[in-house]
């Protein structure tokens, strides 16, 4: 080891103590505002179904329709891969996993829509539909047919529909409580948010509901839907979306980009309203930066080009949807919207190809990092966090198997979760 160095210091211990004391408030603020990712599963998509259309068999119907579209327009792995440009070595694994997913769990996140997809109705009719939605959601969780995440999108906090949105939320949540309580997978979506004060108002509503039912404070979270230019850039030039996250007081779970409302808001003509338009990229980039580190996830929007009609038209729509989904994944938007059952095959194909094609490289890099073996890439803890998150997302959606990831990395799921959400102190790695 050579000669032991003499260690000298110049500062008294009080200096460090004074500095720490001066940063106490900042430390607390960092912990409050930026707690990091919650470490829970993020669905790869959200499906919207109007409140009057949702039925007990809706989820299975979407899966069956998706499988029928595959059978009709790409009946085997080779034809499906040819349509989408999936590499030959991935064709079989992706196709097989897509079919298995559609049979087992076709929808990961369902939103029963009482906003644009439902429209204005007589109060008695919407009351009935909201109560019915609560009953069906409760029954689905009770009998094991629910999606991992389910909930409603109510009308927004703007003056013209505010009372209706509040009442629908109350009817739905009250119905869930009467049927046995709020499910773990409950998700609410607040649309067309323009001012942070509207988020504050929705928090007030949820606080009142929790108090009325004796629920823990903060039990009910919600997503904020970004559909207006004012939610990105406020009148004073600040990023309003960042203030909306703060206004949610820890209840915000996601920011969802609304492709068509936002595009129209900034003047994009109908023919060019798409999730890859420069206006969309700007909005989502602001959302992404505002949400980073807060534990709030960002979701991409949707395409309104439906895979229906003759095979040529279906294939064209599939290629568009597949390409947009792959583009979003590369930009770290791990969730999007799907508007039609025939979008499901390409949603899962894009997601599965994304994770399977990068599996071996990500696993090797993470294993080398753990073993401090080096390699041709010098990775840092932040990269190990990203690699672990990538593998966990792949496992959660069905693209990867826990066993194959363990075999390639030598790590258990608990190890992956520890790297993806590091805590202070040493990390202990266990054998798989």
CSV table of C-alpha atoms in Angstrom, one decimal, residues 355 358-367 384-402 404-406 408-409 411 413 416 420:
chain,number,residue,atom,x,y,z
A,355,UNK,CA,-37.7,-4.5,-23.8
A,358,UNK,CA,-32.4,-4.5,-25.1
A,359,UNK,CA,-32.6,-7.3,-22.5
A,360,UNK,CA,-29.1,-8.9,-22.9
A,361,UNK,CA,-27.2,-5.6,-23.1
A,362,UNK,CA,-29.0,-4.1,-20.1
A,363,UNK,CA,-28.5,-7.3,-18.1
A,364,UNK,CA,-24.8,-7.5,-19.0
A,365,UNK,CA,-24.2,-3.8,-18.1
A,366,UNK,CA,-26.0,-4.2,-14.8
A,367,UNK,CA,-24.2,-7.4,-14.0
A,384,UNK,CA,-27.6,1.3,-12.8
A,385,UNK,CA,-30.8,2.8,-11.6
A,386,UNK,CA,-32.0,3.3,-15.2
A,387,UNK,CA,-31.0,-0.2,-16.2
A,388,UNK,CA,-32.8,-1.8,-13.2
A,389,UNK,CA,-35.9,0.3,-13.9
A,390,UNK,CA,-35.8,-0.8,-17.6
A,391,UNK,CA,-35.7,-4.5,-16.5
A,392,UNK,CA,-38.5,-4.1,-13.9
A,393,UNK,CA,-40.8,-2.4,-16.4
A,394,UNK,CA,-40.2,-5.2,-18.8
A,395,UNK,CA,-41.1,-7.8,-16.2
A,396,UNK,CA,-44.2,-5.9,-15.0
A,397,UNK,CA,-45.7,-5.7,-18.5
A,398,UNK,CA,-44.9,-9.3,-19.5
A,399,UNK,CA,-42.2,-8.6,-22.0
A,400,UNK,CA,-39.6,-10.3,-19.7
A,401,UNK,CA,-39.6,-13.1,-17.2
A,402,UNK,CA,-38.2,-12.8,-13.7
A,404,UNK,CA,-34.5,-15.0,-17.4
A,405,UNK,CA,-33.6,-11.6,-15.9
A,406,UNK,CA,-32.2,-13.3,-12.8
A,408,UNK,CA,-28.6,-12.9,-17.0
A,409,UNK,CA,-28.0,-10.5,-14.1
A,411,UNK,CA,-30.0,-10.5,-9.3
A,413,UNK,CA,-36.3,-8.7,-8.1
A,416,UNK,CA,-33.4,-4.7,-9.0
A,420,UNK,CA,-34.0,1.3,-9.2
